[in-house]
Short mmCIF file of C-alpha atoms in Angstrom, two decimals:
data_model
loop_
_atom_site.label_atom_id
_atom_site.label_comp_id
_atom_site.label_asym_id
_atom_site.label_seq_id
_atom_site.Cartn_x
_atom_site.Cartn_y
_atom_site.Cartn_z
CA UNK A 1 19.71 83.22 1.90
CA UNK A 2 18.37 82.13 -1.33
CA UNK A 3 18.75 78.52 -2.96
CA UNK A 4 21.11 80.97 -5.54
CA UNK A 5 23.27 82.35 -2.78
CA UNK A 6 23.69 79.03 -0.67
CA UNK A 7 24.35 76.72 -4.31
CA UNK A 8 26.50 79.51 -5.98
CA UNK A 9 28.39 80.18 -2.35
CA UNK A 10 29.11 76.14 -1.87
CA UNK A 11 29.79 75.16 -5.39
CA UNK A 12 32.74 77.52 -5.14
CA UNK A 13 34.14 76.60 -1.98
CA UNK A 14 33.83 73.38 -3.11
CA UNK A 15 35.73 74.43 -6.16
CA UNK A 16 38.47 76.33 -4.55
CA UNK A 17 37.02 79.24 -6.93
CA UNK A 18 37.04 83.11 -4.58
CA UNK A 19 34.53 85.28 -6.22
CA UNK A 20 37.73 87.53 -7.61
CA UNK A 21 38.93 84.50 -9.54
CA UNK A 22 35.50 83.83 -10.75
CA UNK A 23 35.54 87.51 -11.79
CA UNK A 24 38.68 87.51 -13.49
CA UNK A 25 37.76 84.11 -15.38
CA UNK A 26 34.65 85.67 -16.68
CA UNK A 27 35.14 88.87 -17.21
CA UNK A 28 32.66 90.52 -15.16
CA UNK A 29 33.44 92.95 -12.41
CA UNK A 30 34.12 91.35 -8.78
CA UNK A 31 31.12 93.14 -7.50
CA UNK A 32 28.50 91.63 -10.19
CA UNK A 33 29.80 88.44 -8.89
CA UNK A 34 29.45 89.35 -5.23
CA UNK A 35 26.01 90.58 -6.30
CA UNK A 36 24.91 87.59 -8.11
CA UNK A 37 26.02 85.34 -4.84
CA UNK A 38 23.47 87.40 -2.30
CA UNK A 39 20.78 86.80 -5.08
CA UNK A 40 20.97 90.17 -6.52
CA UNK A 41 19.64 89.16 -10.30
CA UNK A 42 18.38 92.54 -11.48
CA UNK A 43 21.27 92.85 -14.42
CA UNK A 44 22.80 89.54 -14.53
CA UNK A 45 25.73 89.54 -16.74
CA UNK A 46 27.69 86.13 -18.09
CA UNK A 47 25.51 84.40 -15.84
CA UNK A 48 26.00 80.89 -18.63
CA UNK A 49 29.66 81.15 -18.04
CA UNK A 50 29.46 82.00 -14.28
CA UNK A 51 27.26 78.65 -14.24
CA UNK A 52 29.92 77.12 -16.53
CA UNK A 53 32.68 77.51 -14.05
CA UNK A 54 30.85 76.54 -10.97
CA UNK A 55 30.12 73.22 -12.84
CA UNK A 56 26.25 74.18 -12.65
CA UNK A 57 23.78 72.75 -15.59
CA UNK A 58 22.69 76.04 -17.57
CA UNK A 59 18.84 74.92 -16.97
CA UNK A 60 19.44 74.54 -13.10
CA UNK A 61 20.94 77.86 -13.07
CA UNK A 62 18.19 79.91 -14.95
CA UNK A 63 15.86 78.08 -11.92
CA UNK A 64 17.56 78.97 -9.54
CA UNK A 65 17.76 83.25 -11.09
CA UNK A 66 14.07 82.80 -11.42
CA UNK A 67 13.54 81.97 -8.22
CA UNK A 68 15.46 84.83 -6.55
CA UNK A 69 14.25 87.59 -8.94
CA UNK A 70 10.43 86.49 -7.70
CA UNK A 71 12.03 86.10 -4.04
CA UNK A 72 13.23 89.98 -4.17
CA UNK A 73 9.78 91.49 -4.27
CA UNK A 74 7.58 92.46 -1.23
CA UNK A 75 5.97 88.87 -1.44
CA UNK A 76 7.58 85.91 -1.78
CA UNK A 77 4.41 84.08 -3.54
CA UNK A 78 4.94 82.70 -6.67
CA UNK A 79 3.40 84.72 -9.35
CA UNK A 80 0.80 82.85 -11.13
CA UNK A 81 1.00 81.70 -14.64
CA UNK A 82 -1.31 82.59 -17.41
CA UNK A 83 -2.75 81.79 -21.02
CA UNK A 84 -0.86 83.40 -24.12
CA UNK A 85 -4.77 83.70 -25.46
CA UNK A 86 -5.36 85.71 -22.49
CA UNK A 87 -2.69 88.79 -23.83
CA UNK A 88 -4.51 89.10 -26.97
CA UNK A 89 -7.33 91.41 -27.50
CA UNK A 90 -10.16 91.15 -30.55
CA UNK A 91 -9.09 93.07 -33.14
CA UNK A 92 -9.67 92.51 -36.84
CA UNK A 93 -6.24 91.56 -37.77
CA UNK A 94 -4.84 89.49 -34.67
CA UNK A 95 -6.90 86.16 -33.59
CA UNK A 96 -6.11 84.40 -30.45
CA UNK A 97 -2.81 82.20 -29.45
CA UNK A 98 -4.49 79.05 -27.43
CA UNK A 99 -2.94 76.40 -25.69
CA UNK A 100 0.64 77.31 -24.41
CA UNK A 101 1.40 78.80 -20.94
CA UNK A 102 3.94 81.20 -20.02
CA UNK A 103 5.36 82.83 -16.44
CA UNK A 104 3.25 86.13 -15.66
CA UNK A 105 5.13 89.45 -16.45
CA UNK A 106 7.34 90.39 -14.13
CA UNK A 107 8.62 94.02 -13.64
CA UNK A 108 11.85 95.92 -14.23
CA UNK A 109 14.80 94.58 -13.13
CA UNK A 110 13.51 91.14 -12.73
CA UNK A 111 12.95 89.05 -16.07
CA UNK A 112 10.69 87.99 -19.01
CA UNK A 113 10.63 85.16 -21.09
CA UNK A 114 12.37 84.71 -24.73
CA UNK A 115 9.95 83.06 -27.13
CA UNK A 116 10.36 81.57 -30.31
CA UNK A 117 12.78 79.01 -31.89
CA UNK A 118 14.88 79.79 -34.34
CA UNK A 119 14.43 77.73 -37.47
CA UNK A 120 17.18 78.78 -39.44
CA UNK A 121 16.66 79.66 -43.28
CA UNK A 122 17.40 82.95 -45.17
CA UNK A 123 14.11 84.17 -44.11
CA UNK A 124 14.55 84.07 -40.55
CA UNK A 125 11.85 81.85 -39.32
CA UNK A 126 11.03 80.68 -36.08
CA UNK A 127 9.01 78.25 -34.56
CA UNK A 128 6.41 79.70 -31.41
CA UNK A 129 5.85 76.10 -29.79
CA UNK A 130 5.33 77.76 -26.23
CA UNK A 131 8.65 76.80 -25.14
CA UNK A 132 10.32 79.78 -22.81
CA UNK A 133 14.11 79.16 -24.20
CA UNK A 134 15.24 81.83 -21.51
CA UNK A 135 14.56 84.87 -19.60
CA UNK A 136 15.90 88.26 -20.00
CA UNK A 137 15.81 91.23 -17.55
CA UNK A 138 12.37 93.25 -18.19
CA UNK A 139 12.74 97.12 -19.92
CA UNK A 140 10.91 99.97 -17.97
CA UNK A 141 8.49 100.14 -21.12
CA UNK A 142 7.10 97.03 -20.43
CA UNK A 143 6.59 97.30 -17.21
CA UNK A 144 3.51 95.15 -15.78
CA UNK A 145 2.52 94.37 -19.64
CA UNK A 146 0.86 91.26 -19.86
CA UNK A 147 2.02 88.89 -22.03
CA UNK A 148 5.33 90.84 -22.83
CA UNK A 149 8.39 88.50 -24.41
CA UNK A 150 11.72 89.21 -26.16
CA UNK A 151 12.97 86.95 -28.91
CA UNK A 152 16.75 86.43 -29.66
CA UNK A 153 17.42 87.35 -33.29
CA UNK A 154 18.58 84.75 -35.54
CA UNK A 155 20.10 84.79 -39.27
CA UNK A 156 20.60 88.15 -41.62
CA UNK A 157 16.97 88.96 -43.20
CA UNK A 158 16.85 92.20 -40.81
CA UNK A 159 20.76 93.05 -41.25
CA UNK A 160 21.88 95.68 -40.85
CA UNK A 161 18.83 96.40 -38.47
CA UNK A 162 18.99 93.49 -36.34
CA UNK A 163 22.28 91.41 -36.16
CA UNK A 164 22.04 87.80 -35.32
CA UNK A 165 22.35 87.39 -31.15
CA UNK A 166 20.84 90.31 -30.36
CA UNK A 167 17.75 90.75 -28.08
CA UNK A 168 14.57 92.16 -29.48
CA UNK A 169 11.41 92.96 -26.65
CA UNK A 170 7.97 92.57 -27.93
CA UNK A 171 4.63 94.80 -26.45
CA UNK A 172 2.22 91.79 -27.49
CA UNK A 173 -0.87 94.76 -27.12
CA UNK A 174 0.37 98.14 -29.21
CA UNK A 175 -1.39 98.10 -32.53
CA UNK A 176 1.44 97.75 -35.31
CA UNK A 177 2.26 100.88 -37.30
CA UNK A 178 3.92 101.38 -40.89
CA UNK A 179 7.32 101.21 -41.06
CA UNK A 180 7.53 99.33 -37.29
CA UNK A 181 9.58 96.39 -37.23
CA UNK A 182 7.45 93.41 -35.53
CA UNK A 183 7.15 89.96 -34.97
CA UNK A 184 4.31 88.47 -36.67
CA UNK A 185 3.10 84.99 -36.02
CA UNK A 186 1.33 82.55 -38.50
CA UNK A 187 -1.23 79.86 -38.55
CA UNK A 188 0.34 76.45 -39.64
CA UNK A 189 -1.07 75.18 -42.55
CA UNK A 190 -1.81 71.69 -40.60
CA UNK A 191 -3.89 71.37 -37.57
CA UNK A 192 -1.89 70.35 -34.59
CA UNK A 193 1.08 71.67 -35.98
CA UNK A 194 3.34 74.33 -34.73
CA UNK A 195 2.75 78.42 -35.75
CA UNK A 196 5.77 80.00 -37.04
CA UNK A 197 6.81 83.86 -37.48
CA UNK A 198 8.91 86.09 -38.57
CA UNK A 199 11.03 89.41 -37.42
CA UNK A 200 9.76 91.94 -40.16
CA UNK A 201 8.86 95.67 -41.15
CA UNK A 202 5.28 96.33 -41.40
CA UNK A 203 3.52 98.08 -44.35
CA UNK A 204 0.19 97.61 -43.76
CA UNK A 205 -3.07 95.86 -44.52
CA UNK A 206 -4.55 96.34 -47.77
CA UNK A 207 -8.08 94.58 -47.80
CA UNK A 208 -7.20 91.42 -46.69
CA UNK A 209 -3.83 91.34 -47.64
CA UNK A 210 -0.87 92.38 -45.05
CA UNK A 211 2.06 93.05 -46.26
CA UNK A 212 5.62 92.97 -44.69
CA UNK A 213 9.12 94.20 -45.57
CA UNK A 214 12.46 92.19 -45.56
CA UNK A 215 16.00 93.87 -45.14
CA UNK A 216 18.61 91.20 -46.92
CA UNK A 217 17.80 90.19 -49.24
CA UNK A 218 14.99 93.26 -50.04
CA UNK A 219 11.85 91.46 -50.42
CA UNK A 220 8.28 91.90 -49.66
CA UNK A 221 5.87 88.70 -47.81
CA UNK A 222 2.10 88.71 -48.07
CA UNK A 223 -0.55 86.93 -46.24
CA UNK A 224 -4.24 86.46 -46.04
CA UNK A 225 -5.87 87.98 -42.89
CA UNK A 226 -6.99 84.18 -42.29
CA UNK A 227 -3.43 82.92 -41.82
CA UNK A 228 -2.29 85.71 -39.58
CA UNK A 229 -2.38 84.67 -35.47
CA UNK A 230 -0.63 87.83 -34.12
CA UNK A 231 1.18 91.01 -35.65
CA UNK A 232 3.77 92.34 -32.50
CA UNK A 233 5.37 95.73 -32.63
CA UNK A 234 9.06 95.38 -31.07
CA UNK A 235 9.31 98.19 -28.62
CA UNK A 236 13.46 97.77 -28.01
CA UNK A 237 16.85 95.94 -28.99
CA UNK A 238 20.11 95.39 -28.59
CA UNK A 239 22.64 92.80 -27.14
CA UNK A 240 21.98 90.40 -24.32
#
């Protein structure tokens, strides 16, 4: 049994909670929940408000999912971790990430990590301080990607494309082509400080100029080559 099974299996005894209550209170079906408590975490659904009613911190949980998605693979060694730089080829318009660590990728039906903080602001911005906020289950077409992400959307500047709480997964190595919608991120204008990025449409390069579309309101952003760290074409969406 996993640390999941045994934690999930005694916090609800100790509860009085049977996994059909549990179902019923929320609102998944009473064999996701049976699933979930023999560390099945390939589609885990409501798993915050499963947590919730077992009296289980959120952060504990997410551990604990982590742990048994690694677990169900034909080894239980922990992958290893590696180097955002170390996703990013030398191309002419993306320049290397450095610092921040992330969990290696892991393949379908286990997860991936969600990147990037939302600032908030009518232009959608987030923050890309290397902080994994959460982990979502991996699509087939990223399977074994290095380096592959999602990001949860945030605000209206891609409505009615993207709609704030959904999901968007990111192929950090596909070259960007016009009229794909991507996640770019950009150098902070102080050293030290943190890069920040957008969910946008891409036009194109033009010299040393790349240019990006916004939804709502219709607008156009520009940046030199210099300030640009990374320019990510989002492979899929939808909700979480």
């Amino acid at each position: 049994m996993s640390r999941l099974s045994d934690t999930l299996t005694a916090k609800a005894v100790e509860l009085g909670i049977s996994q059909t209550e549990l179902a019923e209170r929320t609102g998944v079906l009473q064999q996701s929940i049976s699933a979930l408590f023999n560390g099945d975490v390939a589609s885990p659904r409501k798993w915050r408000e499963i947590a919730r009613e077992l009296q289980i911190p959120e952060s504990e949980m997410r551990e604990m999912m982590i742990e048994a998605s690694r677990a169900t693979g034909k080894t239980t060694r922990l992958p290893r971790t590696f180097k955002v730089e170390e996703a990013f080829h030398e191309v002419p318009h993306r320049v290397r990430v450095d610092m921040t660590e992330i969990p290696a990728p892991i393949r379908p039906g286990k997860l991936i990590p969600v990147l990037g903080e939302a600032a908030g602001g009518a232009d959608g911005r987030y923050w890309f301080n290397g902080n994994v906020i959460d982990y979502v289950a991996c699509p087939p077409s990223l399977d074994g990607v290095p380096g592959a992400y999602a990001i949860y959307v945030d605000g209206e500047s891609m409505s009615p494309r993207y709609r704030p709480g959904e999901v968007v997964w990111v192929h950090p190595h596909k070259p960007a082509r016009r009229g794909d919608d991507v996640i770019i991120q950009i150098r902070p204008k102080e050293e030290g400080e943190t890069p920040y990025g957008f969910i946008k449409e891409y036009v194109g390069w033009s010299g040393n100029r790349l240019t990006l579309r916004q939804h709502n309101p219709e607008s156009q952003l520009t940046f030199d080559r210099d300030e640009v760290v990374s320019v990510h074409p989002i492979v899929l969406a939808g909700k979480y």
